[in-house]
PDB file of C-alpha atoms (C1' of nucleotides) in Angstrom:
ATOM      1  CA  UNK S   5     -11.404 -18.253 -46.710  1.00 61.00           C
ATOM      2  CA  UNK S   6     -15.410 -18.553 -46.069  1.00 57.00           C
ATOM      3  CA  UNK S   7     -15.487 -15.438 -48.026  1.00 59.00           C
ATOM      4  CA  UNK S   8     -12.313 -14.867 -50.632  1.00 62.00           C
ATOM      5  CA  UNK S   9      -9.120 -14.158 -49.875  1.00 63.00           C
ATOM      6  CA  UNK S  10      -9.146 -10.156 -49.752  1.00 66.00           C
ATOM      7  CA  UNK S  11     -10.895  -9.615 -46.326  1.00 73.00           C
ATOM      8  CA  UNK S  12      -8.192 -11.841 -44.428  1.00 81.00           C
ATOM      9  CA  UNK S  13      -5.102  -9.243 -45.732  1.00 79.00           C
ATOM     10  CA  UNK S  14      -4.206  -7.051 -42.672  1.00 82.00           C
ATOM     11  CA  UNK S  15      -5.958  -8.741 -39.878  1.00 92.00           C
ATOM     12  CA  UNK S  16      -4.095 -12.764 -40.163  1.00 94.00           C
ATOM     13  CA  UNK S  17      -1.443 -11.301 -38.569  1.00 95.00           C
ATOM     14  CA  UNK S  18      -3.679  -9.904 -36.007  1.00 95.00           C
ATOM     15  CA  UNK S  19      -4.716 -13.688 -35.411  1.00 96.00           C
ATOM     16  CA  UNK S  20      -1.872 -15.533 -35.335  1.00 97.00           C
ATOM     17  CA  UNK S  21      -0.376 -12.659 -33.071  1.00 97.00           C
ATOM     18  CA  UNK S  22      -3.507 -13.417 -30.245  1.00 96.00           C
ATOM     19  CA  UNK S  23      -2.988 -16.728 -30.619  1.00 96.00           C
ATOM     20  CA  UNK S  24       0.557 -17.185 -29.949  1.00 97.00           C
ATOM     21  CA  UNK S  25      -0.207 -14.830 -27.177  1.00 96.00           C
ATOM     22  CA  UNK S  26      -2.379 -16.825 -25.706  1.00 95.00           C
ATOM     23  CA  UNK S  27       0.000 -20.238 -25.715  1.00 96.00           C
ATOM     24  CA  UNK S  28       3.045 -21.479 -27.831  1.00 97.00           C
ATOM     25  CA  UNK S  29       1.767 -23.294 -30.361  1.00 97.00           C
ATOM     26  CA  UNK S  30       2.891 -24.538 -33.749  1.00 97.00           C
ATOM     27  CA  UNK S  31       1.735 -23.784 -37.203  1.00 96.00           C
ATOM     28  CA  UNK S  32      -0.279 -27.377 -37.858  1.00 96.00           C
ATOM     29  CA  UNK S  33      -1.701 -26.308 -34.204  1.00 96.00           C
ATOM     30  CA  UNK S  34      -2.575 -22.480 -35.347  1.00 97.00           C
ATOM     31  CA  UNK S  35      -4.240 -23.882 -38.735  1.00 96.00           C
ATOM     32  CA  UNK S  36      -6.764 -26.433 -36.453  1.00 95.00           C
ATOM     33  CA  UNK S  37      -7.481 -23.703 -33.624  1.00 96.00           C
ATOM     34  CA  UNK S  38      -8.273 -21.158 -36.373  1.00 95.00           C
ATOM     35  CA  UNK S  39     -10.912 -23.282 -38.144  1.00 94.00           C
ATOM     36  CA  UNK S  40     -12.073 -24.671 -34.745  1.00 94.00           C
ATOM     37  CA  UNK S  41     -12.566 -21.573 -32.585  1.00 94.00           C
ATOM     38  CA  UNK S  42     -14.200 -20.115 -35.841  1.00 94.00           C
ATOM     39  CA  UNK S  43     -16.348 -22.694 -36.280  1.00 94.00           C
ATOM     40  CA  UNK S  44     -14.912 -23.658 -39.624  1.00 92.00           C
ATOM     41  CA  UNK S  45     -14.734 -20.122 -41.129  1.00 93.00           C
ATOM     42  CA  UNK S  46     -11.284 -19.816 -41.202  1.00 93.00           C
ATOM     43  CA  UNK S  47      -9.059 -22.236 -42.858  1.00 93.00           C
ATOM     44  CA  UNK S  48      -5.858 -21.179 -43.211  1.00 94.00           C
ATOM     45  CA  UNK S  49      -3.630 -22.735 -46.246  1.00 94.00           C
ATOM     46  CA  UNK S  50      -0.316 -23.574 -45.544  1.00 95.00           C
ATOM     47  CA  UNK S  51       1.110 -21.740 -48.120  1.00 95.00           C
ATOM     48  CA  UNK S  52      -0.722 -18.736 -46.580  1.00 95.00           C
ATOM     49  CA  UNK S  53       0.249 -19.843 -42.879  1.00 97.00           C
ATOM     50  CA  UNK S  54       4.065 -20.901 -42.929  1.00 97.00           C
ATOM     51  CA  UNK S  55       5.339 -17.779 -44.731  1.00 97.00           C
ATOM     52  CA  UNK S  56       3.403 -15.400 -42.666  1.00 97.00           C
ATOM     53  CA  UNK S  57       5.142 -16.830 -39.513  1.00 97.00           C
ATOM     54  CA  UNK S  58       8.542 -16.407 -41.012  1.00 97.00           C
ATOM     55  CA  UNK S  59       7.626 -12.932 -41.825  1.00 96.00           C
ATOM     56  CA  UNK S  60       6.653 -12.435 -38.413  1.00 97.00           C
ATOM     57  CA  UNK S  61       9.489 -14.100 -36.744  1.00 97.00           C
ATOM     58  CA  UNK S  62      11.658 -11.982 -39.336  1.00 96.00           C
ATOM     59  CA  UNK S  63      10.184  -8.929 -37.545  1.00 96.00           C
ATOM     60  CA  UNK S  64      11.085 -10.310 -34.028  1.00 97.00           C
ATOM     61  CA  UNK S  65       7.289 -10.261 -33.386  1.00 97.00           C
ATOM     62  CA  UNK S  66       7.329 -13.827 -32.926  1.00 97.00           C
ATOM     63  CA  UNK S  67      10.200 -16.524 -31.807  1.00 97.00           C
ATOM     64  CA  UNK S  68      10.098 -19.891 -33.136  1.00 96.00           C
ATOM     65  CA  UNK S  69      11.674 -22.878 -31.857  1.00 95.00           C
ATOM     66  CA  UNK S  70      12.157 -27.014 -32.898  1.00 94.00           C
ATOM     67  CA  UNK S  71      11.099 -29.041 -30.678  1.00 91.00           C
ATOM     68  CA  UNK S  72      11.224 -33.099 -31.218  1.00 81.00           C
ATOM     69  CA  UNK S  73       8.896 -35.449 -28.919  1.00 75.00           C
ATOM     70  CA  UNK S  74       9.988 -38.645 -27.478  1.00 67.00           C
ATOM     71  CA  UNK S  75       7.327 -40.136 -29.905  1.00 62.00           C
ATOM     72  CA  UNK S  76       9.052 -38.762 -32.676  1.00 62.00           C
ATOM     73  CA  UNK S  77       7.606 -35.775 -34.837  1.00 73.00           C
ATOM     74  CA  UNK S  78       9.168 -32.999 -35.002  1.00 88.00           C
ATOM     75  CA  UNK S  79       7.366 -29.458 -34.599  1.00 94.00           C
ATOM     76  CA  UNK S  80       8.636 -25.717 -34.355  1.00 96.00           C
ATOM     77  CA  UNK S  81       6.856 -23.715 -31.724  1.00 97.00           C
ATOM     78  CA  UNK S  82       6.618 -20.301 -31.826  1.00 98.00           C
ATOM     79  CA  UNK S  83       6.566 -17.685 -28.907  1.00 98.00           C
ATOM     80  CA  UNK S  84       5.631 -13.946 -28.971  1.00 97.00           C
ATOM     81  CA  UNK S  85       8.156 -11.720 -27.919  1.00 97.00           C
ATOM     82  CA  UNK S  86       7.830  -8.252 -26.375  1.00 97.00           C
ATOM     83  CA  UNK S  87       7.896  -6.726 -29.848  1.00 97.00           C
ATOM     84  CA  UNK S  88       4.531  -8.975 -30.587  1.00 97.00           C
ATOM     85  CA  UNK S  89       2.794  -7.754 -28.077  1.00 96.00           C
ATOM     86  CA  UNK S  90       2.873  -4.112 -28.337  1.00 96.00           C
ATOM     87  CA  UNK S  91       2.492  -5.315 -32.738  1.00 95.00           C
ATOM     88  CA  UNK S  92      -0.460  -7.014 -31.258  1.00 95.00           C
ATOM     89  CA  UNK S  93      -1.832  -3.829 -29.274  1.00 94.00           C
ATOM     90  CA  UNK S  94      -1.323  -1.534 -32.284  1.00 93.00           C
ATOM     91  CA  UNK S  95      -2.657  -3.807 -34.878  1.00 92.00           C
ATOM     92  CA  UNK S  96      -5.644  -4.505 -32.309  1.00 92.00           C
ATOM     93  CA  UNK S  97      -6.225  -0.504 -32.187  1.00 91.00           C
ATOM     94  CA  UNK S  98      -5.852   0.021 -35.815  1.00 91.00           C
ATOM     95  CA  UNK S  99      -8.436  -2.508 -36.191  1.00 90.00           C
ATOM     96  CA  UNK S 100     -10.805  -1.428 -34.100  1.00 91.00           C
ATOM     97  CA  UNK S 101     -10.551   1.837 -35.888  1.00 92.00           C
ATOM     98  CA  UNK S 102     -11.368   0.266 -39.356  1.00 92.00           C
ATOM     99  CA  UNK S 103     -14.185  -0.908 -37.750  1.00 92.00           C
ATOM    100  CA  UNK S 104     -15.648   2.257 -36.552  1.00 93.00           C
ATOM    101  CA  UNK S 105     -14.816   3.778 -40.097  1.00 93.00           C
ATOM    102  CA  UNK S 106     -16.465   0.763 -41.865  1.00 93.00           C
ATOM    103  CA  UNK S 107     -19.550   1.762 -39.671  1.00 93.00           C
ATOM    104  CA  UNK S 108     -19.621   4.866 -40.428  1.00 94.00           C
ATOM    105  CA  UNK S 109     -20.325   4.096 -44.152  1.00 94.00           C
ATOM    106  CA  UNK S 110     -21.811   0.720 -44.707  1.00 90.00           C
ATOM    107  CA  UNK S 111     -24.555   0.482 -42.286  1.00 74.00           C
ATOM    108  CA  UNK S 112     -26.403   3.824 -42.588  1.00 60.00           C
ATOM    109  CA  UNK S 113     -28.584   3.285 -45.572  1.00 62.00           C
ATOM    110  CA  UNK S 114     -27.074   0.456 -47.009  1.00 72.00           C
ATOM    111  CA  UNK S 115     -29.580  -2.396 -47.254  1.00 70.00           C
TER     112      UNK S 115
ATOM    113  CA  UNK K   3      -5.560   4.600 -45.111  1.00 61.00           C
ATOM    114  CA  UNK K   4      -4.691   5.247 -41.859  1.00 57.00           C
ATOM    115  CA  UNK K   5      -3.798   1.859 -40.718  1.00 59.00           C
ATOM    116  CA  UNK K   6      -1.961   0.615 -43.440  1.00 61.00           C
ATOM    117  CA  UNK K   7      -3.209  -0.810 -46.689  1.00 64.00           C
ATOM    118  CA  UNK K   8      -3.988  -4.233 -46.562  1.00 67.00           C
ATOM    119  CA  UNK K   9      -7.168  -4.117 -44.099  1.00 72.00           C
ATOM    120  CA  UNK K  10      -8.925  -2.466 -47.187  1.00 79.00           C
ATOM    121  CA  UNK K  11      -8.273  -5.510 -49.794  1.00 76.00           C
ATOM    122  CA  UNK K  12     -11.943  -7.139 -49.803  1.00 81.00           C
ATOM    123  CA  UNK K  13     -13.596  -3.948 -48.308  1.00 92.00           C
ATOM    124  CA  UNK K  14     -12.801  -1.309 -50.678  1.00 94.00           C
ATOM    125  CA  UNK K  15     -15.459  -2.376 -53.482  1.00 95.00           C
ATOM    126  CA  UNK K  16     -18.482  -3.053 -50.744  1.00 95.00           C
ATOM    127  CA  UNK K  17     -17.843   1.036 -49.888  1.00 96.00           C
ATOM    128  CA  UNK K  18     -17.764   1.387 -53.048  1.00 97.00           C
ATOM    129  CA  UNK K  19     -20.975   0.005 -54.357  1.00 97.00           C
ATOM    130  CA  UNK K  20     -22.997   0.845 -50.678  1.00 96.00           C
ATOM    131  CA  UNK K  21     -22.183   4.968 -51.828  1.00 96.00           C
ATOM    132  CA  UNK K  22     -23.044   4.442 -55.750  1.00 97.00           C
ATOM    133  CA  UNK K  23     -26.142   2.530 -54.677  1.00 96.00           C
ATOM    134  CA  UNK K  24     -27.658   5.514 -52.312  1.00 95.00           C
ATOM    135  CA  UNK K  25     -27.003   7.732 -54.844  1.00 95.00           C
ATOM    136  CA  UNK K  26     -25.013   8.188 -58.380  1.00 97.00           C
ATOM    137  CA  UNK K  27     -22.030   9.589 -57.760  1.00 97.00           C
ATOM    138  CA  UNK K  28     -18.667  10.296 -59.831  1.00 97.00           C
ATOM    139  CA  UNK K  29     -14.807   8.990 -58.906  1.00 96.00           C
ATOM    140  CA  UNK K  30     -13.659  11.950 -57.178  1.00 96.00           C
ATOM    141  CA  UNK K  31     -16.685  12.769 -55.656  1.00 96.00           C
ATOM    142  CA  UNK K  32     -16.575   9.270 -53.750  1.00 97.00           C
ATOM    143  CA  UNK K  33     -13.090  10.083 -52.432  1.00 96.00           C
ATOM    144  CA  UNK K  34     -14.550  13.181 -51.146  1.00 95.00           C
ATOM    145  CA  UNK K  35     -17.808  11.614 -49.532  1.00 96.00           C
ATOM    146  CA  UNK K  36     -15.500   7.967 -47.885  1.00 95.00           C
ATOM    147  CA  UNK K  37     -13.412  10.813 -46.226  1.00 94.00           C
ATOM    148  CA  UNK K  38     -15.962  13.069 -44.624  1.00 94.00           C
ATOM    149  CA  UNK K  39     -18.384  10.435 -43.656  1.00 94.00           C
ATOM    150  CA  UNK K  40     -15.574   8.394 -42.001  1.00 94.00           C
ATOM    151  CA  UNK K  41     -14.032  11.186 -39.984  1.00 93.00           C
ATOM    152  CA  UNK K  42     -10.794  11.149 -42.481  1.00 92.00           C
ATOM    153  CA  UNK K  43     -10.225   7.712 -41.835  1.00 93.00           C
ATOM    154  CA  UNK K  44     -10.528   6.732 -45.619  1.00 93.00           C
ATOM    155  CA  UNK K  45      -8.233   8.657 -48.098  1.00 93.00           C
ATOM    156  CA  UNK K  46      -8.785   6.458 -50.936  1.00 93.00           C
ATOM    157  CA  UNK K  47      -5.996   6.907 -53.688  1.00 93.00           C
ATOM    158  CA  UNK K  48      -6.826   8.032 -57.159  1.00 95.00           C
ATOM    159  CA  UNK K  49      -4.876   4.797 -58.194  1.00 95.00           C
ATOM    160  CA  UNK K  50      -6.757   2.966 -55.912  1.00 95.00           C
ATOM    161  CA  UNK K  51     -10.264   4.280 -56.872  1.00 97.00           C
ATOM    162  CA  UNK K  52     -10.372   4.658 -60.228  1.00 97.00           C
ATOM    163  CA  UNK K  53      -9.314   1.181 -61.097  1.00 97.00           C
ATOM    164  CA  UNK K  54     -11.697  -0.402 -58.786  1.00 97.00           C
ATOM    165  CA  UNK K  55     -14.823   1.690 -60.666  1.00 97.00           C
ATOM    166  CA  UNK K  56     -13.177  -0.371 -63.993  1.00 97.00           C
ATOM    167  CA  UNK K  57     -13.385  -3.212 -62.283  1.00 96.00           C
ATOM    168  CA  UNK K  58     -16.715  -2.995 -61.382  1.00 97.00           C
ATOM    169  CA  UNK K  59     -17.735  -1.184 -64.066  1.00 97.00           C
ATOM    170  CA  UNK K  60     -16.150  -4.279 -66.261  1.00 96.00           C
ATOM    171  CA  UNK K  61     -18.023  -6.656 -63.531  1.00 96.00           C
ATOM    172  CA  UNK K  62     -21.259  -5.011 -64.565  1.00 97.00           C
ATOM    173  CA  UNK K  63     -21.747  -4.433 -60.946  1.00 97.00           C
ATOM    174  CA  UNK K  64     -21.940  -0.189 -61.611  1.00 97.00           C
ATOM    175  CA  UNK K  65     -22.481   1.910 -65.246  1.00 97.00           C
ATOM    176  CA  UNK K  66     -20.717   4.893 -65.991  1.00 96.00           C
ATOM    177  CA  UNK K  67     -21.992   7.965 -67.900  1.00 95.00           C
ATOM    178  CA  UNK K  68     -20.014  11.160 -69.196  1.00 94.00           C
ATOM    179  CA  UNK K  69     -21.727  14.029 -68.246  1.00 91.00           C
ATOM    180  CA  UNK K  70     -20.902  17.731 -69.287  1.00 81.00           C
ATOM    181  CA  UNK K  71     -22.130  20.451 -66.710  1.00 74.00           C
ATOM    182  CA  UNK K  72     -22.927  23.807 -68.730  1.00 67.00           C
ATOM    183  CA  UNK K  73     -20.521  25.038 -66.175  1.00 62.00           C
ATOM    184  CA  UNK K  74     -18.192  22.851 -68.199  1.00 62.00           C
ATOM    185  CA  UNK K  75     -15.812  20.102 -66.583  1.00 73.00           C
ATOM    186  CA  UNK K  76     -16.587  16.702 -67.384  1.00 88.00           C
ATOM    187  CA  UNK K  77     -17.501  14.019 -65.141  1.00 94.00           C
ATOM    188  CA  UNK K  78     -18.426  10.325 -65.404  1.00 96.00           C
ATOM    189  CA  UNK K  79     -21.396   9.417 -62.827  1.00 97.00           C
ATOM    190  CA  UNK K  80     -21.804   5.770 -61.707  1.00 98.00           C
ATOM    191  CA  UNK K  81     -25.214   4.568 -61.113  1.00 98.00           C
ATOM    192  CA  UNK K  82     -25.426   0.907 -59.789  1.00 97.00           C
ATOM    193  CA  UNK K  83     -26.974  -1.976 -61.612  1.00 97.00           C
ATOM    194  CA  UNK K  84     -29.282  -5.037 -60.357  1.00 97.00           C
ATOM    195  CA  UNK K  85     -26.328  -7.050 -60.531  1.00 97.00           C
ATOM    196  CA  UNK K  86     -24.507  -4.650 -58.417  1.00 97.00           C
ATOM    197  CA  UNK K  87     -26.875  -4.287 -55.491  1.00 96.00           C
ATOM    198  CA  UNK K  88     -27.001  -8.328 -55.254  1.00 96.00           C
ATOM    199  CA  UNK K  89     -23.402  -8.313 -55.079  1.00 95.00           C
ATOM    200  CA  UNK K  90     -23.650  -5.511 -52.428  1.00 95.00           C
ATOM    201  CA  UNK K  91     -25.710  -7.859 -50.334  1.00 94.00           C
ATOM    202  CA  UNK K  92     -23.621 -10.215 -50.953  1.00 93.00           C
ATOM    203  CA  UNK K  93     -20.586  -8.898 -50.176  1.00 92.00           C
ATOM    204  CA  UNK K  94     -22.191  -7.304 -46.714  1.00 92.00           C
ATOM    205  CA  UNK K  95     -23.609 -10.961 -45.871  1.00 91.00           C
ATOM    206  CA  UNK K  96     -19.937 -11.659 -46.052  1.00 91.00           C
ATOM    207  CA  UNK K  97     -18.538  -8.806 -44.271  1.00 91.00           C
ATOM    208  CA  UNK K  98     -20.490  -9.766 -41.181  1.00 91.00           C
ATOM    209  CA  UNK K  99     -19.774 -13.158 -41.538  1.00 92.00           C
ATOM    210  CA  UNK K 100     -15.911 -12.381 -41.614  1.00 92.00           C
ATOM    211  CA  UNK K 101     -16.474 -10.183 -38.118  1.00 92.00           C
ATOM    212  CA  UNK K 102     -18.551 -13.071 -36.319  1.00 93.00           C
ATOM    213  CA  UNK K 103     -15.300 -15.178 -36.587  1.00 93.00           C
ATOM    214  CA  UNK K 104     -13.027 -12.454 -35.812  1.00 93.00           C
ATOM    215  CA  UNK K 105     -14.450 -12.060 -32.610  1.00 93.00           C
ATOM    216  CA  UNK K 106     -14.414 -15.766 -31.945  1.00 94.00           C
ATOM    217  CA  UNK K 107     -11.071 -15.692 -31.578  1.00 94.00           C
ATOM    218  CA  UNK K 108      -9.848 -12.160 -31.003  1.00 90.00           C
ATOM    219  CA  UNK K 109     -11.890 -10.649 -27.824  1.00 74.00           C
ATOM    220  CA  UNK K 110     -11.635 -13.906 -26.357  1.00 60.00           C
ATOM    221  CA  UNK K 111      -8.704 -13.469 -24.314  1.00 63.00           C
ATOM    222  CA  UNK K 112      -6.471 -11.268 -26.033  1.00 72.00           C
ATOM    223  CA  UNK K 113      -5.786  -8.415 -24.376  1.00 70.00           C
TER     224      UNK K 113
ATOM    225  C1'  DC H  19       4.675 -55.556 -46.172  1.00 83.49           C
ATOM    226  C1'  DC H  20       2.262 -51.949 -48.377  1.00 83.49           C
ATOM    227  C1'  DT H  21      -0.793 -48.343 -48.878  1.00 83.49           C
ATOM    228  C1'  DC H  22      -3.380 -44.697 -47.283  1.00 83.49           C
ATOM    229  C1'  DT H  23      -4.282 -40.995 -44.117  1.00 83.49           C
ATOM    230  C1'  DA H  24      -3.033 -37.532 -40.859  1.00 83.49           C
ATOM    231  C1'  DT H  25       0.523 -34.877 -39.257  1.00 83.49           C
ATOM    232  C1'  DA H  26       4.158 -31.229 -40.052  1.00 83.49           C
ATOM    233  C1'  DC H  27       6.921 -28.020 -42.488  1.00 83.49           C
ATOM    234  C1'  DT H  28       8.669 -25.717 -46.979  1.00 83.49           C
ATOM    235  C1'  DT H  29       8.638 -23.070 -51.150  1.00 83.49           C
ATOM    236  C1'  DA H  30       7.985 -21.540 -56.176  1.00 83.49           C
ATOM    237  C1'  DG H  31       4.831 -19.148 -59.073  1.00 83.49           C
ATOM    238  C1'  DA H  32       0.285 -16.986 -60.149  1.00 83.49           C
ATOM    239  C1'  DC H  33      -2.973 -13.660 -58.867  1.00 83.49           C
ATOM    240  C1'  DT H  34      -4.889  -9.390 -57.117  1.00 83.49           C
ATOM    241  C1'  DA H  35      -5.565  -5.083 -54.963  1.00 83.49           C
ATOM    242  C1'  DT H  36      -3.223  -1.767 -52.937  1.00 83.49           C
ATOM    243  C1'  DC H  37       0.237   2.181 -53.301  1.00 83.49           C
ATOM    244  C1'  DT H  38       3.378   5.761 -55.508  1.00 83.49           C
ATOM    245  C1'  DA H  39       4.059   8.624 -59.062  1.00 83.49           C
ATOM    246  C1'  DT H  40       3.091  10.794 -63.103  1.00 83.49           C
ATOM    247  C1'  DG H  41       0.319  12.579 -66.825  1.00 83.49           C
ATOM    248  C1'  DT H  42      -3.569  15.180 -68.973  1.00 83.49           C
ATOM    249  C1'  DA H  43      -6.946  18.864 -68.681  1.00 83.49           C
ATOM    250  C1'  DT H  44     -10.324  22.566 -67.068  1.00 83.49           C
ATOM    251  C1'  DA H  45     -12.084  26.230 -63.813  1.00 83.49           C
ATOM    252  C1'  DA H  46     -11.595  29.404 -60.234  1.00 83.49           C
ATOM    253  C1'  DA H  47      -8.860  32.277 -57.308  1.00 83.49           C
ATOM    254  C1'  DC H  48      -5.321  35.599 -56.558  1.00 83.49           C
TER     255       DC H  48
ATOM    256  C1'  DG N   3      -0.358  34.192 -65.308  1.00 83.49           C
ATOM    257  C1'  DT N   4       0.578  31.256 -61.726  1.00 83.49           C
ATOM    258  C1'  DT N   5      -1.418  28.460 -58.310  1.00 83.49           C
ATOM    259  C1'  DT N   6      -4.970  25.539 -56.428  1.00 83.49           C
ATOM    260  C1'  DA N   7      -8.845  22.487 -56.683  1.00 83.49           C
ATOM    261  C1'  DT N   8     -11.219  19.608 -59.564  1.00 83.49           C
ATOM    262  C1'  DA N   9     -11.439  15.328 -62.476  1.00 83.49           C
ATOM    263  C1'  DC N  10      -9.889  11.246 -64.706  1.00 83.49           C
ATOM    264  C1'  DA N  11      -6.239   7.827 -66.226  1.00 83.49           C
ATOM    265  C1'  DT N  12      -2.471   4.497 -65.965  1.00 83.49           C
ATOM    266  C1'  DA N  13       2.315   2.278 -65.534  1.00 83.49           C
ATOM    267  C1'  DG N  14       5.103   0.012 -62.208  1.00 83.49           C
ATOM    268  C1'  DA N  15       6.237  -1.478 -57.453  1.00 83.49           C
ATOM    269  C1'  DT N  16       4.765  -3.933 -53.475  1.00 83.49           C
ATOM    270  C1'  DA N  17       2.651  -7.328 -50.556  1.00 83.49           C
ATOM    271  C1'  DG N  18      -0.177 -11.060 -49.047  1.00 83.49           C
ATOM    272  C1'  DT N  19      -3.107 -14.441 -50.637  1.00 83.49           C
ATOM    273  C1'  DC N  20      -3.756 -18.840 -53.268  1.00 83.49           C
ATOM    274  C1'  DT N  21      -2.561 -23.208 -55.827  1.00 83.49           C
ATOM    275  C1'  DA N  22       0.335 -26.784 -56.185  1.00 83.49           C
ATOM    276  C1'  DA N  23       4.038 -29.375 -55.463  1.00 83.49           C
ATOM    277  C1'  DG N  24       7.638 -31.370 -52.525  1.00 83.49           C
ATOM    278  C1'  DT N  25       9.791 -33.697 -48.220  1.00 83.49           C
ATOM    279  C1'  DA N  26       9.123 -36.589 -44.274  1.00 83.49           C
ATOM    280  C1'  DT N  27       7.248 -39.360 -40.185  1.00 83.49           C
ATOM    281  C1'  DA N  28       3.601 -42.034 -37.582  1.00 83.49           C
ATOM    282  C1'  DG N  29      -0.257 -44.886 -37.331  1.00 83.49           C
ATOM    283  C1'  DA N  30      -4.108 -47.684 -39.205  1.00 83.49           C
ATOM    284  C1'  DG N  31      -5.993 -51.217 -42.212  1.00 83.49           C
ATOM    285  C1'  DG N  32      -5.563 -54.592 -45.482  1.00 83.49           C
TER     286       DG N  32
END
DNA sequence: CCTCTATACTTAGACTATCTATGTATAAAC
DNA sequence: GTTTATACATAGATAGTCTAAGTATAGAGG
């Protein structure tokens, strides 16, 4: 990413998660919306992307399915499940923790 | 740490260098200090800590110096460098830029 | 017709920072 | 004298990122 790789560990799941929560969506899709609705920070590799999802669907947090246009491509959309969404709470809460911790240290005197 | 592991990778050394740079401070020490200031939500891992003080120590971001109390048990103090407080701001300039596209796409509309 | 670009998914291998677990060693407490 | 807290070190496992390569289709431009 933006700002090396480190920072993103923990929270893409948290992303792709919100996102498939939002709408079904493919992972070509997912890699666009990313870098769009973060106005080009995040840009997601593929080899990043496409095994997280199968980790994810792995852990029934996520349910993917093929699905071929008339036109002709074929593209595997992926739903959250009930399992996602309570993932999606917790991971949600745990960040938002980290975040107060984080606080707690970096801001008081630190530049 | 208390939400699982990964959500540190990338954060760990800007904690690091923000405690070291208000004051010199030794490895166990800075266990000590992450925990109490944030609530026990850091419990950094002597494997975890003392390698990333190498690190940075090799990265000429901090300095270490053995010191011998009269009391008697040895401690090495790190005291950061130039290098390390530009890397500090650095690193911070990041950290906020990695939370500004978080919340583009997290508050948005997930739960 | 051919080439190039964008789309769309896959995976092997390198890298890196975390964790667990263990080891050494001293001082203080009981 | 045994236990606990202090203090540092490191080997090996794990996990998620990256690079880089591969497959394949559709559309545009020459």
């Amino acid at each position: 990413m933006a700002t090396g790789p480190e920072l993103m560990k923990g929270s893409s799941e948290s992303l792709l998660l919100c996102l498939i929560g939002q709408e079904p969506m493919y992972g070509y899709q997912i890699i666009r919306e990313l870098e769009q609705r973060s106005q080009g920070y995040f840009k997601f590799k593929e080899g990043t992307l496409y095994p997280a999802l199968h980790r994810s669907e792995g852990a029934g947090l996520i349910m993917g399915r093929w699905q071929t246009r008339p036109g002709g491509r074929y593209r595997r959309y992926y739903y959250i499940t009930e399992k996602g969404r309570r993932a999606l709470a917790e991971k949600l809460s745990q960040w938002r923790q980290f975040l107060v911790a984080m606080n707690l240290i970096v801001p008081a005197g630190c530049l």
